mmCIF file of N, CA and C in Angstrom:
data_model
loop_
_atom_site.group_PDB
_atom_site.id
_atom_site.type_symbol
_atom_site.label_atom_id
_atom_site.label_comp_id
_atom_site.label_asym_id
_atom_site.label_seq_id
_atom_site.Cartn_x
_atom_site.Cartn_y
_atom_site.Cartn_z
ATOM 1 N N UNK A 897 0.835 -1.162 0.019
ATOM 2 C CA UNK A 897 -0.023 -0.007 -0.015
ATOM 3 C C UNK A 897 0.905 1.259 0.004
ATOM 4 N N UNK A 898 0.507 2.201 -0.799
ATOM 5 C CA UNK A 898 1.227 3.498 -0.786
ATOM 6 C C UNK A 898 0.591 4.427 0.220
ATOM 7 N N UNK A 899 1.423 5.178 0.943
ATOM 8 C CA UNK A 899 0.875 6.127 1.945
ATOM 9 C C UNK A 899 -0.046 7.161 1.272
ATOM 10 N N UNK A 900 -1.086 7.545 1.952
ATOM 11 C CA UNK A 900 -2.009 8.543 1.428
ATOM 12 C C UNK A 900 -1.535 9.943 1.868
ATOM 13 N N UNK A 901 -1.714 10.902 0.993
ATOM 14 C CA UNK A 901 -1.383 12.314 1.250
ATOM 15 C C UNK A 901 -2.444 12.951 2.178
ATOM 16 N N UNK A 902 -3.625 12.290 2.274
ATOM 17 C CA UNK A 902 -4.720 12.868 3.031
ATOM 18 C C UNK A 902 -4.417 12.969 4.512
ATOM 19 N N UNK A 903 -3.695 12.019 5.041
ATOM 20 C CA UNK A 903 -3.424 12.081 6.527
ATOM 21 C C UNK A 903 -2.509 13.194 6.906
ATOM 22 N N UNK A 904 -1.376 13.442 6.217
ATOM 23 C CA UNK A 904 -0.588 14.622 6.587
ATOM 24 C C UNK A 904 -1.319 15.937 6.263
ATOM 25 N N UNK A 905 -2.035 15.976 5.184
ATOM 26 C CA UNK A 905 -2.790 17.200 4.831
ATOM 27 C C UNK A 905 -3.876 17.446 5.887
ATOM 28 N N UNK A 906 -4.573 16.377 6.300
ATOM 29 C CA UNK A 906 -5.617 16.521 7.303
ATOM 30 C C UNK A 906 -5.031 16.930 8.649
ATOM 31 N N UNK A 907 -3.929 16.387 8.996
ATOM 32 C CA UNK A 907 -3.208 16.750 10.258
ATOM 33 C C UNK A 907 -2.853 18.229 10.260
ATOM 34 N N UNK A 908 -2.315 18.707 9.146
ATOM 35 C CA UNK A 908 -1.964 20.106 9.047
ATOM 36 C C UNK A 908 -3.223 20.997 9.066
ATOM 37 N N UNK A 909 -4.258 20.507 8.420
ATOM 38 C CA UNK A 909 -5.531 21.240 8.438
ATOM 39 C C UNK A 909 -6.114 21.334 9.886
ATOM 40 N N UNK A 910 -6.010 20.254 10.604
ATOM 41 C CA UNK A 910 -6.483 20.268 11.974
ATOM 42 C C UNK A 910 -5.705 21.254 12.850
ATOM 43 N N UNK A 911 -4.352 21.232 12.667
ATOM 44 C CA UNK A 911 -3.525 22.193 13.399
ATOM 45 C C UNK A 911 -3.879 23.636 13.017
ATOM 46 N N UNK A 912 -4.067 23.858 11.769
ATOM 47 C CA UNK A 912 -4.484 25.230 11.317
ATOM 48 C C UNK A 912 -5.821 25.640 11.910
ATOM 49 N N UNK A 913 -6.758 24.699 11.954
ATOM 50 C CA UNK A 913 -8.075 24.959 12.524
ATOM 51 C C UNK A 913 -7.937 25.305 14.038
ATOM 52 N N UNK A 914 -7.118 24.572 14.780
ATOM 53 C CA UNK A 914 -6.907 24.813 16.189
ATOM 54 C C UNK A 914 -6.322 26.204 16.401
ATOM 55 N N UNK A 915 -5.291 26.561 15.609
ATOM 56 C CA UNK A 915 -4.701 27.844 15.717
ATOM 57 C C UNK A 915 -5.693 28.940 15.400
ATOM 58 N N UNK A 916 -6.465 28.777 14.362
ATOM 59 C CA UNK A 916 -7.503 29.747 13.996
ATOM 60 C C UNK A 916 -8.463 29.919 15.118
ATOM 61 N N UNK A 917 -8.945 28.830 15.701
ATOM 62 C CA UNK A 917 -9.964 28.839 16.746
ATOM 63 C C UNK A 917 -9.438 29.574 17.983
ATOM 64 N N UNK A 918 -8.192 29.261 18.365
ATOM 65 C CA UNK A 918 -7.577 29.888 19.574
ATOM 66 C C UNK A 918 -7.470 31.368 19.346
ATOM 67 N N UNK A 919 -7.016 31.792 18.145
ATOM 68 C CA UNK A 919 -6.858 33.203 17.885
ATOM 69 C C UNK A 919 -8.234 33.915 17.881
ATOM 70 N N UNK A 920 -9.247 33.250 17.311
ATOM 71 C CA UNK A 920 -10.585 33.820 17.292
ATOM 72 C C UNK A 920 -11.138 34.036 18.702
ATOM 73 N N UNK A 921 -11.064 33.013 19.503
ATOM 74 C CA UNK A 921 -11.628 33.074 20.783
ATOM 75 C C UNK A 921 -10.814 34.083 21.691
ATOM 76 N N UNK A 922 -9.513 34.047 21.647
ATOM 77 C CA UNK A 922 -8.736 34.978 22.432
ATOM 78 C C UNK A 922 -8.891 36.397 21.980
ATOM 79 N N UNK A 923 -9.281 36.612 20.736
ATOM 80 C CA UNK A 923 -9.543 38.000 20.302
ATOM 81 C C UNK A 923 -10.716 38.626 20.995
ATOM 82 N N UNK A 924 -11.619 37.790 21.528
ATOM 83 C CA UNK A 924 -12.770 38.262 22.209
ATOM 84 C C UNK A 924 -12.571 38.250 23.753
ATOM 85 N N UNK A 925 -11.347 37.924 24.223
ATOM 86 C CA UNK A 925 -11.139 37.773 25.677
ATOM 87 C C UNK A 925 -11.376 39.040 26.450
ATOM 88 N N UNK A 926 -11.057 40.180 25.883
ATOM 89 C CA UNK A 926 -11.264 41.448 26.581
ATOM 90 C C UNK A 926 -12.776 41.699 26.830
ATOM 91 N N UNK A 927 -13.573 41.386 25.824
ATOM 92 C CA UNK A 927 -15.005 41.535 25.941
ATOM 93 C C UNK A 927 -15.594 40.509 26.946
ATOM 94 N N UNK A 928 -15.215 39.265 26.716
ATOM 95 C CA UNK A 928 -15.685 38.180 27.553
ATOM 96 C C UNK A 928 -15.246 38.355 29.004
ATOM 97 N N UNK A 929 -14.057 38.893 29.214
ATOM 98 C CA UNK A 929 -13.544 39.121 30.553
ATOM 99 C C UNK A 929 -14.321 40.131 31.373
ATOM 100 N N UNK A 930 -15.116 40.929 30.694
ATOM 101 C CA UNK A 930 -15.921 41.928 31.430
ATOM 102 C C UNK A 930 -17.283 41.346 31.847
ATOM 103 N N UNK A 931 -17.559 40.167 31.434
ATOM 104 C CA UNK A 931 -18.831 39.540 31.784
ATOM 105 C C UNK A 931 -18.726 38.842 33.173
ATOM 106 N N UNK A 932 -19.924 38.518 33.752
ATOM 107 C CA UNK A 932 -19.836 37.761 35.014
ATOM 108 C C UNK A 932 -19.119 36.414 34.872
ATOM 109 N N UNK A 933 -18.516 35.976 35.942
ATOM 110 C CA UNK A 933 -17.639 34.783 35.926
ATOM 111 C C UNK A 933 -18.404 33.538 35.404
ATOM 112 N N UNK A 934 -19.622 33.343 35.817
ATOM 113 C CA UNK A 934 -20.364 32.177 35.382
ATOM 114 C C UNK A 934 -20.643 32.225 33.893
ATOM 115 N N UNK A 935 -20.925 33.405 33.365
ATOM 116 C CA UNK A 935 -21.163 33.537 31.917
ATOM 117 C C UNK A 935 -19.851 33.286 31.152
ATOM 118 N N UNK A 936 -18.768 33.815 31.696
ATOM 119 C CA UNK A 936 -17.433 33.530 31.096
ATOM 120 C C UNK A 936 -17.161 32.038 31.029
ATOM 121 N N UNK A 937 -17.412 31.355 32.154
ATOM 122 C CA UNK A 937 -17.179 29.890 32.212
ATOM 123 C C UNK A 937 -18.015 29.156 31.157
ATOM 124 N N UNK A 938 -19.262 29.569 31.033
ATOM 125 C CA UNK A 938 -20.163 28.956 30.042
ATOM 126 C C UNK A 938 -19.651 29.190 28.614
ATOM 127 N N UNK A 939 -19.301 30.442 28.318
ATOM 128 C CA UNK A 939 -18.749 30.767 26.996
ATOM 129 C C UNK A 939 -17.525 29.926 26.669
ATOM 130 N N UNK A 940 -16.624 29.911 27.598
ATOM 131 C CA UNK A 940 -15.388 29.146 27.361
ATOM 132 C C UNK A 940 -15.612 27.650 27.310
ATOM 133 N N UNK A 941 -16.546 27.125 28.066
ATOM 134 C CA UNK A 941 -16.920 25.715 27.995
ATOM 135 C C UNK A 941 -17.489 25.393 26.627
ATOM 136 N N UNK A 942 -18.439 26.229 26.178
ATOM 137 C CA UNK A 942 -18.991 25.983 24.851
ATOM 138 C C UNK A 942 -17.939 26.130 23.748
ATOM 139 N N UNK A 943 -17.110 27.148 23.822
ATOM 140 C CA UNK A 943 -16.063 27.316 22.793
ATOM 141 C C UNK A 943 -15.033 26.193 22.882
ATOM 142 N N UNK A 944 -14.832 25.606 24.047
ATOM 143 C CA UNK A 944 -13.903 24.496 24.168
ATOM 144 C C UNK A 944 -14.434 23.185 23.610
ATOM 145 N N UNK A 945 -15.757 23.123 23.353
ATOM 146 C CA UNK A 945 -16.351 21.921 22.795
ATOM 147 C C UNK A 945 -16.685 22.082 21.357
ATOM 148 N N UNK A 946 -17.144 23.278 20.942
ATOM 149 C CA UNK A 946 -17.613 23.555 19.603
ATOM 150 C C UNK A 946 -16.530 23.332 18.515
ATOM 151 N N UNK A 947 -15.256 23.641 18.855
ATOM 152 C CA UNK A 947 -14.205 23.542 17.851
ATOM 153 C C UNK A 947 -14.020 22.104 17.365
ATOM 154 N N UNK A 948 -14.476 21.148 18.129
ATOM 155 C CA UNK A 948 -14.322 19.727 17.759
ATOM 156 C C UNK A 948 -15.293 19.306 16.699
ATOM 157 N N UNK A 949 -16.454 19.970 16.607
ATOM 158 C CA UNK A 949 -17.526 19.498 15.708
ATOM 159 C C UNK A 949 -17.111 19.310 14.240
ATOM 160 N N UNK A 950 -16.434 20.233 13.618
ATOM 161 C CA UNK A 950 -16.088 20.030 12.215
ATOM 162 C C UNK A 950 -14.999 18.985 11.959
ATOM 163 N N UNK A 951 -14.363 18.557 13.018
ATOM 164 C CA UNK A 951 -13.240 17.642 12.845
ATOM 165 C C UNK A 951 -13.657 16.217 12.495
ATOM 166 N N UNK A 952 -14.906 15.887 12.822
ATOM 167 C CA UNK A 952 -15.385 14.541 12.503
ATOM 168 C C UNK A 952 -15.351 14.296 10.990
ATOM 169 N N UNK A 953 -15.766 15.272 10.241
ATOM 170 C CA UNK A 953 -15.740 15.123 8.766
ATOM 171 C C UNK A 953 -14.305 15.100 8.251
ATOM 172 N N UNK A 954 -13.434 15.853 8.842
ATOM 173 C CA UNK A 954 -12.013 15.846 8.416
ATOM 174 C C UNK A 954 -11.408 14.509 8.671
ATOM 175 N N UNK A 955 -11.675 13.927 9.845
ATOM 176 C CA UNK A 955 -11.144 12.633 10.194
ATOM 177 C C UNK A 955 -11.694 11.557 9.247
ATOM 178 N N UNK A 956 -12.931 11.676 8.900
ATOM 179 C CA UNK A 956 -13.553 10.727 7.982
ATOM 180 C C UNK A 956 -12.924 10.868 6.616
ATOM 181 N N UNK A 957 -12.716 12.059 6.146
ATOM 182 C CA UNK A 957 -12.052 12.286 4.855
ATOM 183 C C UNK A 957 -10.619 11.730 4.867
ATOM 184 N N UNK A 958 -9.924 11.914 5.980
ATOM 185 C CA UNK A 958 -8.563 11.414 6.050
ATOM 186 C C UNK A 958 -8.524 9.892 5.909
ATOM 187 N N UNK A 959 -9.515 9.178 6.451
ATOM 188 C CA UNK A 959 -9.533 7.729 6.406
ATOM 189 C C UNK A 959 -10.103 7.183 5.086
ATOM 190 N N UNK A 960 -11.146 7.849 4.560
ATOM 191 C CA UNK A 960 -11.869 7.248 3.405
ATOM 192 C C UNK A 960 -11.690 8.043 2.101
ATOM 193 N N UNK A 961 -11.384 9.310 2.203
ATOM 194 C CA UNK A 961 -11.315 10.130 0.967
ATOM 195 C C UNK A 961 -12.651 10.760 0.632
ATOM 196 N N UNK A 962 -13.651 10.549 1.469
ATOM 197 C CA UNK A 962 -14.985 11.149 1.259
ATOM 198 C C UNK A 962 -15.507 11.706 2.567
ATOM 199 N N UNK A 963 -16.200 12.855 2.469
ATOM 200 C CA UNK A 963 -16.812 13.394 3.685
ATOM 201 C C UNK A 963 -18.201 12.909 3.904
ATOM 202 N N UNK A 964 -18.728 12.096 2.992
ATOM 203 C CA UNK A 964 -20.085 11.615 3.103
ATOM 204 C C UNK A 964 -20.057 10.224 3.831
ATOM 205 N N UNK A 965 -21.059 10.010 4.634
ATOM 206 C CA UNK A 965 -21.195 8.727 5.333
ATOM 207 C C UNK A 965 -21.474 7.628 4.326
ATOM 208 N N UNK A 966 -20.870 6.464 4.526
ATOM 209 C CA UNK A 966 -21.178 5.340 3.652
ATOM 210 C C UNK A 966 -22.625 4.893 3.799
ATOM 211 N N UNK A 967 -23.271 4.620 2.709
ATOM 212 C CA UNK A 967 -24.667 4.188 2.760
ATOM 213 C C UNK A 967 -24.732 2.704 2.751
ATOM 214 N N UNK A 968 -25.532 2.163 3.653
ATOM 215 C CA UNK A 968 -25.660 0.705 3.775
ATOM 216 C C UNK A 968 -26.596 0.113 2.767
#
């Protein structure tokens, strides 16, 4: 089997996405920091989970070459 280019490309894409997400969220830190502590915690909790959602399709693409679920 020849190695697929999708895995290194996907890994670089994931790293780029993480960097983008961190920069995006931290750019709002001054605004979020002025909110009540519980609201801040909720925002950061949600932001800490939401970034993972698009990665499922990327991981599927890395393994199969398609972003669509296989049909049974």
